[in-house]
Amino acid sequence: MNGFPRLPGDRATLGTWVKLPALESVELMAEAGLDLVVIDLEHSPLSIETASALVSVALGRGLIPFVRVPDHSPSWIQRCLDLGALGIVVPHVDSLEEAVAVQRASRFEPRGRRGMGPTTRAGAWNLRGPQEYLDGGDDACVVIQIESAAGLAALPEILEHEAADGVLLGAADLSMSLGVAMDDPQVAAYMHTALEQCLTHGVPCAVATGAHAATAARLAERGFGLVLASNDASLLGASARALVHAVRDETEGPVAGT
């Protein structure tokens, strides 16, 4: 893939994070019409076994499965690619050296140091021989998260050296790194600059946002190739809370005689 999927009309890819250890969560995202899910191993209790099952469901339902690994270790990267993820998201990449190391962990020789394991889902369990596994091994999309002042400073060099297939901008961690609130104009300015740098180098850029359709649409119009809108847990919780508030408003009503 080496980048975000190209969709009809060149529209942005719409996805969400998956944090709940339930196969039905991915099925619901597919039924809702999303393009992509990012199974989150950094900020969730999900195990590698659960992630493997979620990837399998996504593939069977026509969803593009990415996995966010918990750290930069080659073992996590290799295991997530071998379980069939079509892309990985790597958090907290702060330098060219880190970006290059992540790329090398994701690629076979001679481009990298990823180990060969065709008896996995990514290799069709070696039922078709290892060559297909090797041929497709370098197609996985490697998305680095830029979410610190150091990462922003390193981004131009990372892009110049083609050390990422995609970039995900993290406003929450970026604001903490800068020592300002998330809605501070500095954060928006830095995000805009980073997006322009990615577009100039032809590297697709992603962004995460809440469950606000207008905001997600506006971000797509600005040039983000992937918009991650909310996550399965928050979508469930927000819908339940809205229902509770609506029912209570209907049943409680005004007090008689007032």
PDB file of C-alpha atoms in Angstrom:
ATOM      1  CA  MET A   1       0.000   0.000   0.000  1.00  0.00           C
ATOM      2  CA  ASN A   2       2.770   2.453   1.018  1.00  0.00           C
ATOM      3  CA  GLY A   3       0.399   5.255   1.926  1.00  0.00           C
ATOM      4  CA  PHE A   4      -3.263   5.639   2.746  1.00  0.00           C
ATOM      5  CA  PRO A   5      -5.722   3.885   0.430  1.00  0.00           C
ATOM      6  CA  ARG A   6      -6.895   5.860  -2.601  1.00  0.00           C
ATOM      7  CA  LEU A   7     -10.648   6.057  -2.636  1.00  0.00           C
ATOM      8  CA  PRO A   8     -13.133   6.900  -5.392  1.00  0.00           C
ATOM      9  CA  GLY A   9     -13.233  10.603  -6.136  1.00  0.00           C
ATOM     10  CA  ASP A  10      -9.922  11.003  -4.348  1.00  0.00           C
ATOM     11  CA  ARG A  11     -11.782  11.551  -1.091  1.00  0.00           C
ATOM     12  CA  ALA A  12     -10.048  11.306   2.252  1.00  0.00           C
ATOM     13  CA  THR A  13     -10.008   7.981   4.066  1.00  0.00           C
ATOM     14  CA  LEU A  14     -12.335   7.982   7.081  1.00  0.00           C
ATOM     15  CA  GLY A  15     -11.443   5.799  10.024  1.00  0.00           C
ATOM     16  CA  THR A  16     -11.602   5.422  13.775  1.00  0.00           C
ATOM     17  CA  TRP A  17      -9.582   3.932  16.626  1.00  0.00           C
ATOM     18  CA  VAL A  18     -10.587   0.549  18.039  1.00  0.00           C
ATOM     19  CA  LYS A  19      -9.979   0.166  21.773  1.00  0.00           C
ATOM     20  CA  LEU A  20     -12.614  -2.358  22.870  1.00  0.00           C
ATOM     21  CA  PRO A  21     -11.717  -6.080  22.972  1.00  0.00           C
ATOM     22  CA  ALA A  22     -14.844  -7.108  21.069  1.00  0.00           C
ATOM     23  CA  LEU A  23     -15.032  -8.497  17.545  1.00  0.00           C
ATOM     24  CA  GLU A  24     -18.452  -6.911  17.183  1.00  0.00           C
ATOM     25  CA  SER A  25     -16.868  -3.484  17.505  1.00  0.00           C
ATOM     26  CA  VAL A  26     -15.026  -3.928  14.200  1.00  0.00           C
ATOM     27  CA  GLU A  27     -18.130  -5.437  12.589  1.00  0.00           C
ATOM     28  CA  LEU A  28     -20.137  -2.378  13.607  1.00  0.00           C
ATOM     29  CA  MET A  29     -17.526  -0.017  12.168  1.00  0.00           C
ATOM     30  CA  ALA A  30     -17.720  -1.919   8.887  1.00  0.00           C
ATOM     31  CA  GLU A  31     -21.520  -1.816   8.853  1.00  0.00           C
ATOM     32  CA  ALA A  32     -21.365   1.924   9.544  1.00  0.00           C
ATOM     33  CA  GLY A  33     -19.382   2.370   6.331  1.00  0.00           C
ATOM     34  CA  LEU A  34     -15.943   3.382   7.617  1.00  0.00           C
ATOM     35  CA  ASP A  35     -12.940   2.791   5.381  1.00  0.00           C
ATOM     36  CA  LEU A  36     -10.302   1.953   7.965  1.00  0.00           C
ATOM     37  CA  VAL A  37      -9.759   1.092  11.623  1.00  0.00           C
ATOM     38  CA  VAL A  38      -6.649   1.548  13.726  1.00  0.00           C
ATOM     39  CA  ILE A  39      -6.483  -1.135  16.401  1.00  0.00           C
ATOM     40  CA  ASP A  40      -4.850   0.581  19.336  1.00  0.00           C
ATOM     41  CA  LEU A  41      -2.209  -1.274  21.334  1.00  0.00           C
ATOM     42  CA  GLU A  42      -0.796   1.899  22.871  1.00  0.00           C
ATOM     43  CA  HIS A  43      -3.787   3.311  24.763  1.00  0.00           C
ATOM     44  CA  SER A  44      -5.983   0.279  25.428  1.00  0.00           C
ATOM     45  CA  PRO A  45      -5.956  -3.061  27.278  1.00  0.00           C
ATOM     46  CA  LEU A  46      -5.937  -5.024  24.009  1.00  0.00           C
ATOM     47  CA  SER A  47      -3.631  -8.032  23.788  1.00  0.00           C
ATOM     48  CA  ILE A  48      -1.773  -9.179  20.686  1.00  0.00           C
ATOM     49  CA  GLU A  49      -4.161 -12.145  20.436  1.00  0.00           C
ATOM     50  CA  THR A  50      -7.186  -9.840  20.451  1.00  0.00           C
ATOM     51  CA  ALA A  51      -5.546  -7.547  17.908  1.00  0.00           C
ATOM     52  CA  SER A  52      -5.010 -10.558  15.639  1.00  0.00           C
ATOM     53  CA  ALA A  53      -8.693 -11.498  15.834  1.00  0.00           C
ATOM     54  CA  LEU A  54      -9.787  -7.890  15.204  1.00  0.00           C
ATOM     55  CA  VAL A  55      -7.541  -7.674  12.121  1.00  0.00           C
ATOM     56  CA  SER A  56      -9.041 -10.903  10.803  1.00  0.00           C
ATOM     57  CA  VAL A  57     -12.590  -9.554  11.214  1.00  0.00           C
ATOM     58  CA  ALA A  58     -11.645  -6.272   9.547  1.00  0.00           C
ATOM     59  CA  LEU A  59     -10.144  -8.054   6.551  1.00  0.00           C
ATOM     60  CA  GLY A  60     -13.215 -10.270   6.246  1.00  0.00           C
ATOM     61  CA  ARG A  61     -15.527  -7.252   6.380  1.00  0.00           C
ATOM     62  CA  GLY A  62     -13.646  -5.186   3.804  1.00  0.00           C
ATOM     63  CA  LEU A  63     -12.161  -2.751   6.316  1.00  0.00           C
ATOM     64  CA  ILE A  64      -8.521  -1.724   6.089  1.00  0.00           C
ATOM     65  CA  PRO A  65      -6.835  -2.721   9.361  1.00  0.00           C
ATOM     66  CA  PHE A  66      -3.942  -0.716  10.775  1.00  0.00           C
ATOM     67  CA  VAL A  67      -2.435  -1.370  14.205  1.00  0.00           C
ATOM     68  CA  ARG A  68      -0.878   1.227  16.466  1.00  0.00           C
ATOM     69  CA  VAL A  69       2.066  -0.460  18.136  1.00  0.00           C
ATOM     70  CA  PRO A  70       2.850   0.436  21.773  1.00  0.00           C
ATOM     71  CA  ASP A  71       6.463   1.414  21.101  1.00  0.00           C
ATOM     72  CA  HIS A  72       9.269   1.288  18.522  1.00  0.00           C
ATOM     73  CA  SER A  73      10.512  -2.227  19.245  1.00  0.00           C
ATOM     74  CA  PRO A  74      11.103  -4.370  16.137  1.00  0.00           C
ATOM     75  CA  SER A  75       9.378  -7.325  17.802  1.00  0.00           C
ATOM     76  CA  TRP A  76       6.072  -5.453  18.141  1.00  0.00           C
ATOM     77  CA  ILE A  77       6.307  -4.116  14.597  1.00  0.00           C
ATOM     78  CA  GLN A  78       7.042  -7.525  13.119  1.00  0.00           C
ATOM     79  CA  ARG A  79       4.308  -9.321  15.066  1.00  0.00           C
ATOM     80  CA  CYS A  80       1.664  -6.770  14.083  1.00  0.00           C
ATOM     81  CA  LEU A  81       2.609  -6.956  10.416  1.00  0.00           C
ATOM     82  CA  ASP A  82       2.693 -10.762  10.510  1.00  0.00           C
ATOM     83  CA  LEU A  83      -0.804 -10.939  11.999  1.00  0.00           C
ATOM     84  CA  GLY A  84      -2.054  -9.273   8.830  1.00  0.00           C
ATOM     85  CA  ALA A  85      -2.189  -5.539   9.537  1.00  0.00           C
ATOM     86  CA  LEU A  86      -1.923  -3.571   6.298  1.00  0.00           C
ATOM     87  CA  GLY A  87      -0.222  -0.718   8.106  1.00  0.00           C
ATOM     88  CA  ILE A  88       1.258   0.244  11.441  1.00  0.00           C
ATOM     89  CA  VAL A  89       1.082   3.505  13.356  1.00  0.00           C
ATOM     90  CA  VAL A  90       4.164   4.213  15.461  1.00  0.00           C
ATOM     91  CA  PRO A  91       3.819   6.719  18.322  1.00  0.00           C
ATOM     92  CA  HIS A  92       6.276   9.398  19.443  1.00  0.00           C
ATOM     93  CA  VAL A  93       8.743   9.511  16.545  1.00  0.00           C
ATOM     94  CA  ASP A  94      11.015  12.430  17.391  1.00  0.00           C
ATOM     95  CA  SER A  95      14.006  12.150  15.030  1.00  0.00           C
ATOM     96  CA  LEU A  96      15.173  10.977  11.616  1.00  0.00           C
ATOM     97  CA  GLU A  97      17.081   8.152  13.311  1.00  0.00           C
ATOM     98  CA  GLU A  98      13.918   6.863  14.962  1.00  0.00           C
ATOM     99  CA  ALA A  99      11.952   7.079  11.712  1.00  0.00           C
ATOM    100  CA  VAL A 100      14.649   5.165   9.823  1.00  0.00           C
ATOM    101  CA  ALA A 101      14.793   2.493  12.531  1.00  0.00           C
ATOM    102  CA  VAL A 102      11.025   2.002  12.335  1.00  0.00           C
ATOM    103  CA  GLN A 103      11.198   1.684   8.554  1.00  0.00           C
ATOM    104  CA  ARG A 104      13.991  -0.890   8.755  1.00  0.00           C
ATOM    105  CA  ALA A 105      12.041  -2.936  11.289  1.00  0.00           C
ATOM    106  CA  SER A 106       9.119  -3.017   8.826  1.00  0.00           C
ATOM    107  CA  ARG A 107      11.030  -4.069   5.686  1.00  0.00           C
ATOM    108  CA  PHE A 108      12.751  -7.253   4.577  1.00  0.00           C
ATOM    109  CA  GLU A 109      16.389  -7.418   3.486  1.00  0.00           C
ATOM    110  CA  PRO A 110      18.000  -5.590   1.797  1.00  0.00           C
ATOM    111  CA  ARG A 111      15.818  -2.594   2.758  1.00  0.00           C
ATOM    112  CA  GLY A 112      15.513  -3.556   6.407  1.00  0.00           C
ATOM    113  CA  ARG A 113      15.820  -6.199   9.088  1.00  0.00           C
ATOM    114  CA  ARG A 114      12.323  -7.632   9.370  1.00  0.00           C
ATOM    115  CA  GLY A 115      12.471 -11.361   9.994  1.00  0.00           C
ATOM    116  CA  MET A 116      10.869 -13.845   7.634  1.00  0.00           C
ATOM    117  CA  GLY A 117       7.756 -15.577   8.955  1.00  0.00           C
ATOM    118  CA  PRO A 118       5.520 -16.794   6.136  1.00  0.00           C
ATOM    119  CA  THR A 119       3.610 -19.231   8.399  1.00  0.00           C
ATOM    120  CA  THR A 120       1.431 -16.328   9.540  1.00  0.00           C
ATOM    121  CA  ARG A 121      -1.744 -14.612   8.313  1.00  0.00           C
ATOM    122  CA  ALA A 122       0.386 -12.131   6.343  1.00  0.00           C
ATOM    123  CA  GLY A 123       1.933 -15.100   4.536  1.00  0.00           C
ATOM    124  CA  ALA A 124      -1.361 -16.987   4.070  1.00  0.00           C
ATOM    125  CA  TRP A 125       0.077 -19.497   6.546  1.00  0.00           C
ATOM    126  CA  ASN A 126       2.641 -20.451   3.879  1.00  0.00           C
ATOM    127  CA  LEU A 127       0.015 -22.401   1.953  1.00  0.00           C
ATOM    128  CA  ARG A 128       1.025 -20.586  -1.236  1.00  0.00           C
ATOM    129  CA  GLY A 129       4.755 -20.596  -0.567  1.00  0.00           C
ATOM    130  CA  PRO A 130       6.913 -17.811   0.862  1.00  0.00           C
ATOM    131  CA  GLN A 131       7.419 -15.644  -2.228  1.00  0.00           C
ATOM    132  CA  GLU A 132       4.045 -13.901  -2.026  1.00  0.00           C
ATOM    133  CA  TYR A 133       4.787 -13.039   1.604  1.00  0.00           C
ATOM    134  CA  LEU A 134       8.165 -11.611   0.666  1.00  0.00           C
ATOM    135  CA  ASP A 135       6.821  -9.723  -2.362  1.00  0.00           C
ATOM    136  CA  GLY A 136       4.106  -8.061  -0.292  1.00  0.00           C
ATOM    137  CA  GLY A 137       6.216  -7.447   2.775  1.00  0.00           C
ATOM    138  CA  ASP A 138       7.435  -4.036   1.683  1.00  0.00           C
ATOM    139  CA  ASP A 139       3.932  -2.805   0.840  1.00  0.00           C
ATOM    140  CA  ALA A 140       2.811  -2.244   4.435  1.00  0.00           C
ATOM    141  CA  CYS A 141       2.104   1.400   5.261  1.00  0.00           C
ATOM    142  CA  VAL A 142       4.384   2.776   7.976  1.00  0.00           C
ATOM    143  CA  VAL A 143       2.781   5.814   9.624  1.00  0.00           C
ATOM    144  CA  ILE A 144       4.817   7.786  12.129  1.00  0.00           C
ATOM    145  CA  GLN A 145       3.196   9.954  14.770  1.00  0.00           C
ATOM    146  CA  ILE A 146       4.614  13.443  15.131  1.00  0.00           C
ATOM    147  CA  GLU A 147       3.457  14.641  18.537  1.00  0.00           C
ATOM    148  CA  SER A 148       6.236  16.701  20.103  1.00  0.00           C
ATOM    149  CA  ALA A 149       8.282  19.820  19.483  1.00  0.00           C
ATOM    150  CA  ALA A 150      11.265  17.579  18.691  1.00  0.00           C
ATOM    151  CA  GLY A 151       9.213  15.616  16.169  1.00  0.00           C
ATOM    152  CA  LEU A 152       8.063  18.806  14.464  1.00  0.00           C
ATOM    153  CA  ALA A 153      11.663  19.996  14.180  1.00  0.00           C
ATOM    154  CA  ALA A 154      12.723  16.651  12.697  1.00  0.00           C
ATOM    155  CA  LEU A 155       9.815  16.326  10.255  1.00  0.00           C
ATOM    156  CA  PRO A 156      11.399  18.180   7.282  1.00  0.00           C
ATOM    157  CA  GLU A 157      14.475  15.925   7.441  1.00  0.00           C
ATOM    158  CA  ILE A 158      12.317  12.803   7.813  1.00  0.00           C
ATOM    159  CA  LEU A 159      10.313  13.769   4.738  1.00  0.00           C
ATOM    160  CA  GLU A 160      13.449  14.658   2.769  1.00  0.00           C
ATOM    161  CA  HIS A 161      14.877  11.191   3.444  1.00  0.00           C
ATOM    162  CA  GLU A 162      11.567   9.447   2.614  1.00  0.00           C
ATOM    163  CA  ALA A 163      11.575   7.795   6.034  1.00  0.00           C
ATOM    164  CA  ALA A 164       7.773   7.544   6.367  1.00  0.00           C
ATOM    165  CA  ASP A 165       4.875   6.383   4.206  1.00  0.00           C
ATOM    166  CA  GLY A 166       2.484   8.561   6.165  1.00  0.00           C
ATOM    167  CA  VAL A 167       2.460  11.019   9.061  1.00  0.00           C
ATOM    168  CA  LEU A 168      -0.123  11.267  11.833  1.00  0.00           C
ATOM    169  CA  LEU A 169      -0.188  14.563  13.701  1.00  0.00           C
ATOM    170  CA  GLY A 170      -1.060  14.269  17.386  1.00  0.00           C
ATOM    171  CA  ALA A 171      -2.472  17.544  18.692  1.00  0.00           C
ATOM    172  CA  ALA A 172      -2.974  16.408  22.300  1.00  0.00           C
ATOM    173  CA  ASP A 173       0.607  15.320  22.983  1.00  0.00           C
ATOM    174  CA  LEU A 174       1.921  18.163  20.853  1.00  0.00           C
ATOM    175  CA  SER A 175       0.142  20.714  23.017  1.00  0.00           C
ATOM    176  CA  MET A 176       1.649  19.171  26.158  1.00  0.00           C
ATOM    177  CA  SER A 177       5.100  19.219  24.591  1.00  0.00           C
ATOM    178  CA  LEU A 178       4.661  22.895  23.737  1.00  0.00           C
ATOM    179  CA  GLY A 179       3.273  23.666  27.193  1.00  0.00           C
ATOM    180  CA  VAL A 180       0.013  25.137  25.886  1.00  0.00           C
ATOM    181  CA  ALA A 181      -3.648  24.166  25.798  1.00  0.00           C
ATOM    182  CA  MET A 182      -4.827  21.983  22.916  1.00  0.00           C
ATOM    183  CA  ASP A 183      -6.953  24.799  21.491  1.00  0.00           C
ATOM    184  CA  ASP A 184      -4.076  27.296  21.591  1.00  0.00           C
ATOM    185  CA  PRO A 185      -3.498  28.942  18.174  1.00  0.00           C
ATOM    186  CA  GLN A 186       0.147  27.786  18.280  1.00  0.00           C
ATOM    187  CA  VAL A 187      -0.976  24.163  18.007  1.00  0.00           C
ATOM    188  CA  ALA A 188      -3.141  24.870  14.957  1.00  0.00           C
ATOM    189  CA  ALA A 189      -0.295  26.832  13.338  1.00  0.00           C
ATOM    190  CA  TYR A 190       2.211  24.028  13.855  1.00  0.00           C
ATOM    191  CA  MET A 191      -0.271  21.464  12.565  1.00  0.00           C
ATOM    192  CA  HIS A 192      -0.885  23.555   9.447  1.00  0.00           C
ATOM    193  CA  THR A 193       2.856  23.899   8.787  1.00  0.00           C
ATOM    194  CA  ALA A 194       3.408  20.154   9.230  1.00  0.00           C
ATOM    195  CA  LEU A 195       0.521  19.356   6.871  1.00  0.00           C
ATOM    196  CA  GLU A 196       1.942  21.669   4.216  1.00  0.00           C
ATOM    197  CA  GLN A 197       5.375  20.065   4.566  1.00  0.00           C
ATOM    198  CA  CYS A 198       3.860  16.606   4.056  1.00  0.00           C
ATOM    199  CA  LEU A 199       1.839  17.703   1.035  1.00  0.00           C
ATOM    200  CA  THR A 200       4.909  19.336  -0.528  1.00  0.00           C
ATOM    201  CA  HIS A 201       6.802  16.027  -0.287  1.00  0.00           C
ATOM    202  CA  GLY A 202       3.852  13.938  -1.453  1.00  0.00           C
ATOM    203  CA  VAL A 203       3.543  12.139   1.873  1.00  0.00           C
ATOM    204  CA  PRO A 204      -0.046  11.658   3.055  1.00  0.00           C
ATOM    205  CA  CYS A 205      -0.900  13.205   6.397  1.00  0.00           C
ATOM    206  CA  ALA A 206      -3.428  11.963   8.960  1.00  0.00           C
ATOM    207  CA  VAL A 207      -5.130  13.606  11.897  1.00  0.00           C
ATOM    208  CA  ALA A 208      -7.294  12.419  14.785  1.00  0.00           C
ATOM    209  CA  THR A 209     -10.372  14.318  15.897  1.00  0.00           C
ATOM    210  CA  GLY A 210     -13.546  13.837  17.894  1.00  0.00           C
ATOM    211  CA  ALA A 211     -16.982  12.711  16.753  1.00  0.00           C
ATOM    212  CA  HIS A 212     -17.847  15.959  14.995  1.00  0.00           C
ATOM    213  CA  ALA A 213     -18.833  15.491  11.361  1.00  0.00           C
ATOM    214  CA  ALA A 214     -18.276  19.122  10.376  1.00  0.00           C
ATOM    215  CA  THR A 215     -14.781  19.152  11.880  1.00  0.00           C
ATOM    216  CA  ALA A 216     -13.845  15.861  10.201  1.00  0.00           C
ATOM    217  CA  ALA A 217     -15.109  17.125   6.829  1.00  0.00           C
ATOM    218  CA  ARG A 218     -13.212  20.389   7.222  1.00  0.00           C
ATOM    219  CA  LEU A 219      -9.975  18.538   7.996  1.00  0.00           C
ATOM    220  CA  ALA A 220     -10.417  16.376   4.896  1.00  0.00           C
ATOM    221  CA  GLU A 221     -10.982  19.482   2.779  1.00  0.00           C
ATOM    222  CA  ARG A 222      -7.775  21.015   4.148  1.00  0.00           C
ATOM    223  CA  GLY A 223      -5.767  18.139   2.679  1.00  0.00           C
ATOM    224  CA  PHE A 224      -5.542  15.447   5.336  1.00  0.00           C
ATOM    225  CA  GLY A 225      -5.586  12.086   3.576  1.00  0.00           C
ATOM    226  CA  LEU A 226      -6.835  10.163   6.611  1.00  0.00           C
ATOM    227  CA  VAL A 227      -9.180  11.475   9.288  1.00  0.00           C
ATOM    228  CA  LEU A 228      -9.599   9.337  12.405  1.00  0.00           C
ATOM    229  CA  ALA A 229     -12.889  10.379  13.951  1.00  0.00           C
ATOM    230  CA  SER A 230     -13.268   9.422  17.607  1.00  0.00           C
ATOM    231  CA  ASN A 231     -12.996   5.767  18.716  1.00  0.00           C
ATOM    232  CA  ASP A 232     -15.340   2.861  19.316  1.00  0.00           C
ATOM    233  CA  ALA A 233     -15.474   3.311  23.103  1.00  0.00           C
ATOM    234  CA  SER A 234     -16.207   7.044  22.942  1.00  0.00           C
ATOM    235  CA  LEU A 235     -18.823   6.589  20.221  1.00  0.00           C
ATOM    236  CA  LEU A 236     -20.615   3.996  22.336  1.00  0.00           C
ATOM    237  CA  GLY A 237     -20.398   6.072  25.502  1.00  0.00           C
ATOM    238  CA  ALA A 238     -21.513   9.300  23.846  1.00  0.00           C
ATOM    239  CA  SER A 239     -24.534   7.617  22.247  1.00  0.00           C
ATOM    240  CA  ALA A 240     -25.538   6.036  25.561  1.00  0.00           C
ATOM    241  CA  ARG A 241     -25.175   9.331  27.433  1.00  0.00           C
ATOM    242  CA  ALA A 242     -27.185  11.225  24.799  1.00  0.00           C
ATOM    243  CA  LEU A 243     -29.946   8.623  25.093  1.00  0.00           C
ATOM    244  CA  VAL A 244     -29.991   8.873  28.897  1.00  0.00           C
ATOM    245  CA  HIS A 245     -30.173  12.676  28.822  1.00  0.00           C
ATOM    246  CA  ALA A 246     -32.917  12.643  26.182  1.00  0.00           C
ATOM    247  CA  VAL A 247     -35.047  10.140  28.116  1.00  0.00           C
ATOM    248  CA  ARG A 248     -34.647  12.050  31.379  1.00  0.00           C
ATOM    249  CA  ASP A 249     -35.557  15.323  29.696  1.00  0.00           C
ATOM    250  CA  GLU A 250     -38.728  13.703  28.337  1.00  0.00           C
ATOM    251  CA  THR A 251     -39.774  11.966  31.556  1.00  0.00           C
ATOM    252  CA  GLU A 252     -38.888  14.596  34.146  1.00  0.00           C
ATOM    253  CA  GLY A 253     -40.211  17.704  32.357  1.00  0.00           C
ATOM    254  CA  PRO A 254     -41.287  20.835  34.221  1.00  0.00           C
ATOM    255  CA  VAL A 255     -42.577  20.547  37.782  1.00  0.00           C
ATOM    256  CA  ALA A 256     -46.377  20.946  38.006  1.00  0.00           C
ATOM    257  CA  GLY A 257     -47.582  24.392  39.066  1.00  0.00           C
ATOM    258  CA  THR A 258     -44.446  26.249  38.053  1.00  0.00           C
TER     259      THR A 258
END
